[in-house]
Tab-separated table of C-alpha atoms in Angstrom:
chain	number	residue	atom	x	y	z
P	164	MET	CA	-0.180	0.104	0.166
P	165	HIS	CA	0.997	3.782	-0.512
P	166	ARG	CA	2.107	5.996	1.952
P	167	ASP	CA	0.655	9.108	2.073
P	168	PRO	CA	2.602	11.864	3.602
P	169	ILE	CA	0.598	13.863	5.950
P	170	LYS	CA	-0.623	17.334	4.343
P	171	SER	CA	1.055	19.537	6.578
P	172	ALA	CA	4.422	18.455	6.416
P	173	ALA	CA	4.072	17.899	2.521
P	174	ARG	CA	3.041	21.287	2.106
P	175	THR	CA	5.683	22.932	4.006
P	176	LEU	CA	7.952	21.018	2.440
P	177	LYS	CA	6.321	21.914	-0.976
P	178	VAL	CA	7.085	25.938	0.037
P	179	LEU	CA	10.719	24.998	0.670
P	180	GLU	CA	11.319	22.945	-2.428
P	181	LEU	CA	9.594	25.988	-4.299
P	182	PHE	CA	12.010	28.737	-3.257
P	183	GLN	CA	14.749	26.035	-3.989
P	184	GLU	CA	13.513	25.994	-7.877
P	185	GLN	CA	12.999	30.085	-7.829
P	186	ARG	CA	15.686	31.162	-5.814
P	187	GLN	CA	14.142	34.964	-5.204
P	188	PRO	CA	11.433	36.455	-2.998
P	189	LEU	CA	7.701	34.975	-3.348
P	190	ASN	CA	4.101	36.362	-2.616
P	191	LEU	CA	1.584	34.562	-1.333
P	192	THR	CA	-0.776	34.842	-4.593
P	193	TYR	CA	2.687	33.550	-6.309
P	194	ILE	CA	2.928	30.871	-3.630
P	195	PHE	CA	-0.576	29.430	-3.329
P	196	GLU	CA	-1.274	29.074	-7.102
P	197	LYS	CA	2.547	27.829	-8.485
P	198	LEU	CA	1.702	25.093	-5.618
P	199	GLY	CA	-2.481	24.320	-5.775
P	200	TYR	CA	-3.102	25.326	-2.426
P	201	PRO	CA	-5.944	27.015	-1.124
P	202	GLN	CA	-5.204	30.922	-0.352
P	203	SER	CA	-6.173	30.919	3.527
P	204	SER	CA	-4.228	27.410	4.636
P	205	THR	CA	-1.150	28.969	2.960
P	206	THR	CA	-1.401	32.038	4.661
P	207	THR	CA	-1.620	30.208	7.770
P	208	LEU	CA	1.626	28.067	6.641
P	209	LEU	CA	3.744	30.735	5.703
P	210	LYS	CA	3.210	32.877	8.803
P	211	SER	CA	3.663	29.950	11.060
P	212	MET	CA	7.449	29.448	8.957
P	213	VAL	CA	7.494	33.192	9.440
P	214	VAL	CA	7.065	32.838	13.166
P	215	LEU	CA	9.447	29.741	13.043
P	216	GLY	CA	12.140	31.824	11.882
P	217	TYR	CA	12.418	29.983	8.621
P	218	LEU	CA	11.153	32.700	6.115
P	219	ASN	CA	11.367	35.995	6.239
P	220	TYR	CA	8.796	38.419	5.141
P	221	ASP	CA	9.424	41.779	4.064
P	222	ARG	CA	6.301	44.013	4.592
P	223	ALA	CA	7.578	46.101	2.385
P	224	SER	CA	6.992	44.474	-0.588
P	225	ARG	CA	4.512	41.443	0.461
P	226	THR	CA	7.039	38.673	0.305
P	227	TYR	CA	8.603	35.589	1.910
P	228	PHE	CA	12.207	34.185	1.583
P	229	PRO	CA	14.261	31.549	3.349
P	230	THR	CA	16.155	32.427	6.081
P	231	THR	CA	20.226	31.360	7.025
P	232	ARG	CA	18.265	28.708	9.564
P	233	VAL	CA	17.151	26.668	6.652
P	234	ALA	CA	20.572	26.412	5.389
P	235	ALA	CA	21.558	25.628	8.997
P	236	LEU	CA	19.226	23.117	8.933
P	237	GLY	CA	21.208	20.568	6.694
P	238	ASP	CA	24.835	22.478	7.037
P	239	TRP	CA	26.496	18.959	8.354
P	240	ILE	CA	24.176	16.629	5.701
P	241	ASN	CA	27.451	16.434	3.082
P	242	HIS	CA	29.710	15.357	5.472
P	243	HIS	CA	27.414	12.845	7.094
P	244	LEU	CA	26.620	11.528	3.118
P	245	PHE	CA	30.535	11.880	1.749
P	246	GLY	CA	32.718	12.327	4.470
P	247	ALA	CA	36.302	13.727	2.846
P	248	GLY	CA	35.647	12.529	-0.441
P	249	ASP	CA	35.098	15.088	-3.157
P	250	ILE	CA	32.204	14.454	-4.740
P	251	ASP	CA	31.290	17.118	-6.672
P	252	ARG	CA	35.059	16.433	-8.130
P	253	LEU	CA	33.956	12.827	-8.853
P	254	ILE	CA	30.815	13.191	-10.963
P	255	ALA	CA	31.616	15.929	-12.839
P	256	THR	CA	34.940	14.069	-14.032
P	257	ILE	CA	32.082	11.120	-14.894
P	258	PHE	CA	29.616	13.553	-16.439
P	259	GLU	CA	32.962	15.557	-18.685
P	260	GLN	CA	34.167	12.213	-19.894
P	261	THR	CA	31.085	10.502	-20.621
P	262	ASN	CA	28.471	13.419	-22.066
P	263	GLU	CA	25.336	11.537	-19.965
P	264	THR	CA	23.432	11.969	-16.920
P	265	VAL	CA	25.367	11.331	-13.696
P	266	VAL	CA	23.512	10.317	-10.479
P	267	ILE	CA	24.759	10.025	-6.761
P	268	SER	CA	22.260	7.576	-4.901
P	269	SER	CA	21.283	6.142	-1.593
P	270	GLN	CA	19.178	3.910	0.309
P	271	ASN	CA	15.790	5.193	1.976
P	272	ASP	CA	14.217	2.499	3.424
P	273	ILE	CA	13.251	0.668	0.613
P	274	PHE	CA	13.969	3.410	-2.283
P	275	ILE	CA	17.077	4.657	-3.959
P	276	GLN	CA	16.851	8.141	-3.381
P	277	HIS	CA	18.533	10.252	-6.410
P	278	LEU	CA	20.811	12.760	-4.450
P	279	ARG	CA	22.709	14.515	-6.585
P	280	ILE	CA	22.420	14.904	-10.540
P	281	LEU	CA	24.479	16.391	-13.567
P	282	GLN	CA	22.853	15.816	-17.016
P	283	PRO	CA	23.680	16.935	-20.503
P	284	SER	CA	22.386	19.820	-22.355
P	285	HIS	CA	21.739	17.155	-25.492
P	286	PRO	CA	18.414	16.012	-26.092
P	287	HIS	CA	19.323	12.467	-25.191
P	288	LYS	CA	19.048	12.202	-21.744
P	289	ILE	CA	17.135	11.330	-18.460
P	290	ALA	CA	14.786	14.316	-17.085
P	291	MET	CA	16.000	13.015	-13.793
P	292	THR	CA	15.419	15.308	-10.774
P	293	GLU	CA	17.149	15.488	-7.563
P	294	GLY	CA	15.447	14.076	-4.596
P	295	SER	CA	13.510	11.865	-6.683
P	296	MET	CA	12.730	8.440	-5.398
P	297	ARG	CA	11.908	4.685	-6.688
P	298	ALA	CA	12.072	1.221	-5.306
P	299	LEU	CA	15.335	0.054	-5.025
P	300	PRO	CA	14.377	-3.557	-7.345
P	301	HIS	CA	13.346	-0.717	-9.961
P	302	SER	CA	16.507	1.004	-10.197
P	303	ALA	CA	20.585	0.154	-11.293
P	304	ALA	CA	21.502	2.042	-8.147
P	305	GLY	CA	18.924	0.049	-5.790
P	306	LEU	CA	20.059	-3.416	-7.283
P	307	VAL	CA	23.626	-2.384	-6.828
P	308	LEU	CA	23.412	-1.684	-3.388
P	309	MET	CA	20.964	-4.893	-2.874
P	310	SER	CA	23.748	-7.178	-4.694
P	311	GLN	CA	26.036	-6.192	-1.536
P	312	MET	CA	23.161	-7.199	0.899
P	313	PRO	CA	23.221	-11.030	2.868
P	314	ARG	CA	20.411	-12.688	0.946
P	315	LYS	CA	18.177	-12.700	3.492
P	316	THR	CA	17.973	-8.949	3.755
P	317	VAL	CA	17.225	-8.481	0.521
P	318	ASP	CA	13.940	-11.205	0.758
P	319	LYS	CA	12.236	-8.817	3.807
P	320	LEU	CA	13.360	-5.986	1.714
P	321	CYS	CA	11.490	-7.351	-1.328
P	322	ARG	CA	8.410	-8.554	0.964
P	323	HIS	CA	8.710	-4.915	1.796
P	324	VAL	CA	8.129	-3.769	-1.433
P	325	ASN	CA	5.843	-5.617	-2.370
P	326	ALA	CA	3.365	-4.835	0.194
P	327	TYR	CA	3.796	-1.422	-0.335
P	328	LEU	CA	3.024	-1.910	-4.561
P	329	GLY	CA	0.062	-4.263	-3.565
P	330	GLY	CA	-1.478	-5.280	-6.745
P	331	ALA	CA	0.759	-2.742	-8.912
P	332	ALA	CA	2.880	-4.265	-11.760
P	333	GLY	CA	6.505	-4.532	-11.048
P	334	ARG	CA	5.790	-6.847	-8.349
P	335	ILE	CA	9.452	-8.505	-7.372
P	336	ASP	CA	9.698	-12.132	-8.126
P	337	ILE	CA	12.749	-12.541	-5.077
P	338	PRO	CA	14.273	-15.967	-6.988
P	339	GLN	CA	14.787	-14.245	-9.748
P	340	LEU	CA	15.886	-11.256	-7.804
P	341	GLN	CA	18.702	-13.388	-6.194
P	342	THR	CA	20.189	-14.326	-9.748
P	343	GLN	CA	20.451	-11.273	-10.843
P	344	LEU	CA	22.044	-9.870	-7.814
P	345	GLU	CA	24.207	-12.609	-8.055
P	346	TRP	CA	25.396	-11.835	-11.736
P	347	ILE	CA	25.859	-7.654	-10.324
P	348	LYS	CA	28.082	-8.674	-7.498
P	349	ARG	CA	30.166	-10.800	-9.193
P	350	GLU	CA	30.399	-8.258	-12.521
P	351	GLY	CA	30.775	-5.068	-9.797
P	352	TYR	CA	27.752	-3.145	-11.700
P	353	SER	CA	24.355	-3.316	-12.750
P	354	LEU	CA	22.658	-2.618	-15.902
P	355	LEU	CA	18.739	-1.968	-16.490
P	356	ALA	CA	16.586	-0.529	-18.145
P	357	ALA	CA	15.496	2.903	-17.072
P	358	PHE	CA	12.087	2.930	-16.041
P	359	PRO	CA	10.034	4.831	-16.927
P	360	PHE	CA	12.392	6.221	-18.689
P	361	PRO	CA	11.503	5.270	-22.440
P	362	ASN	CA	14.296	3.549	-24.430
P	363	ALA	CA	16.308	5.007	-22.041
P	364	ALA	CA	19.087	2.582	-19.596
P	365	ALA	CA	21.221	3.367	-16.913
P	366	MET	CA	24.092	1.616	-15.176
P	367	ALA	CA	25.292	1.855	-11.276
P	368	MET	CA	28.782	1.119	-8.995
P	369	PRO	CA	28.939	1.087	-5.339
P	370	LEU	CA	30.757	3.795	-4.066
P	371	PRO	CA	33.065	3.525	-0.944
P	372	PRO	CA	31.022	3.785	2.337
P	373	THR	CA	31.401	7.028	4.551
P	374	PRO	CA	32.298	6.986	8.009
P	375	HIS	CA	28.829	6.761	8.826
P	376	GLY	CA	28.040	3.953	6.545
P	377	VAL	CA	26.035	5.648	4.485
P	378	ARG	CA	25.664	3.469	0.740
P	379	LEU	CA	26.191	5.679	-2.330
P	380	THR	CA	25.933	4.662	-5.736
P	381	LEU	CA	27.427	6.270	-8.674
P	382	GLY	CA	25.361	5.516	-11.797
P	383	VAL	CA	25.591	6.836	-15.594
P	384	GLY	CA	22.273	7.184	-17.388
P	385	GLY	CA	21.199	8.064	-21.027
P	386	LEU	CA	19.327	6.523	-24.091
P	387	ASN	CA	19.564	2.941	-24.196
P	388	SER	CA	21.441	2.781	-27.907
P	389	ARG	CA	24.099	5.054	-26.486
P	390	ILE	CA	24.675	3.482	-23.318
P	391	ALA	CA	24.957	0.071	-25.056
P	392	ARG	CA	27.525	2.009	-27.828
P	393	LYS	CA	29.456	3.167	-25.323
P	394	LYS	CA	29.141	0.735	-22.337
P	395	THR	CA	33.019	-0.413	-22.451
P	396	GLU	CA	33.688	3.247	-22.414
P	397	ILE	CA	31.912	4.106	-19.797
P	398	LEU	CA	32.411	1.282	-17.312
P	399	ASP	CA	36.186	1.907	-17.557
P	400	ILE	CA	35.838	5.615	-16.682
P	401	MET	CA	33.269	4.958	-13.661
P	402	ARG	CA	35.733	2.137	-12.472
P	403	ALA	CA	38.325	5.279	-12.992
P	404	GLY	CA	36.587	8.143	-11.019
P	405	ILE	CA	35.495	5.710	-8.198
P	406	ALA	CA	39.493	4.161	-7.583
P	407	ASP	CA	40.484	8.262	-7.637
P	408	TYR	CA	37.584	9.145	-5.338
P	409	LYS	CA	38.657	6.009	-3.016
P	410	ARG	CA	42.050	7.340	-3.127
P	411	GLY	CA	40.929	10.642	-1.393
P	412	LEU	CA	39.378	9.008	1.049
P	413	ASP	CA	42.207	6.734	2.169
P	414	ARG	CA	44.401	10.198	2.118
P	415	ALA	CA	42.467	11.045	4.986
P	416	GLY	CA	42.029	8.370	7.123
P	417	VAL	CA	38.486	7.091	5.945
P	418	ALA	CA	38.176	3.695	6.640
P	419	ASP	CA	35.669	1.136	5.477
P	420	GLU	CA	33.493	-0.450	7.729
P	421	PRO	CA	30.792	-3.417	7.320
P	422	VAL	CA	27.080	-1.571	7.776
P	423	ALA	CA	24.228	-3.909	8.154
P	424	ASN	CA	21.693	-3.219	5.561
P	425	GLU	CA	18.376	-4.436	7.837
P	426	VAL	CA	14.568	-2.858	6.837
P	427	ASP	CA	12.065	-2.093	9.978
P	428	GLU	CA	9.279	-4.245	10.343
């Protein structure tokens, strides 16, 4: 069964995401029209965010803008996720050498979440958004993370995914998936049609774990024909980039630590 977010929490976060998208002061009318919310509840929400110190209200222009308190909420997260590794240099290098969509992803419960994305300017790309999520077994990044998990953990994850999907298409055949994961573990990468994007494919490889145990993946995706034609070249580029990234972690004294991948019942 799909999980519906609490309306007030979802609306608060959507307001902040709108500011991230627009990057300028916004007035009440723009906000409630853009998000499709009732004017009265939007007014109450914005005033609450001002009182809590997360939005600044300019009476002269009647506009709102996030305060530095919003930025402070997440200023520690990059280190927690990426440690001392230069993740930005890694994805920039892979992007420059492949000219395809490059993605850094991590597990979020039974989902894979795309944390960083670089996209080329050409039309042959996957139109992904940062923060978007998909069920773990439905993505190359999710499969490569699952290939590192014990079989019992994979079985438990798949039961949760199938319960989440209900009668929807895409339910997981667990024995078939385990066979697929054995291949990925042996080869060191995953390759999958980039559902739900038509005629697209993506490859993913695991990154070294961070000091806090966050498991990340590096992915490259694009049109199926382009990825198939450049598969060997892209794999070589990804392996070289990951090796360089790991050397940076080693220089910083970051050691690999085994992490239990468990899912709450």
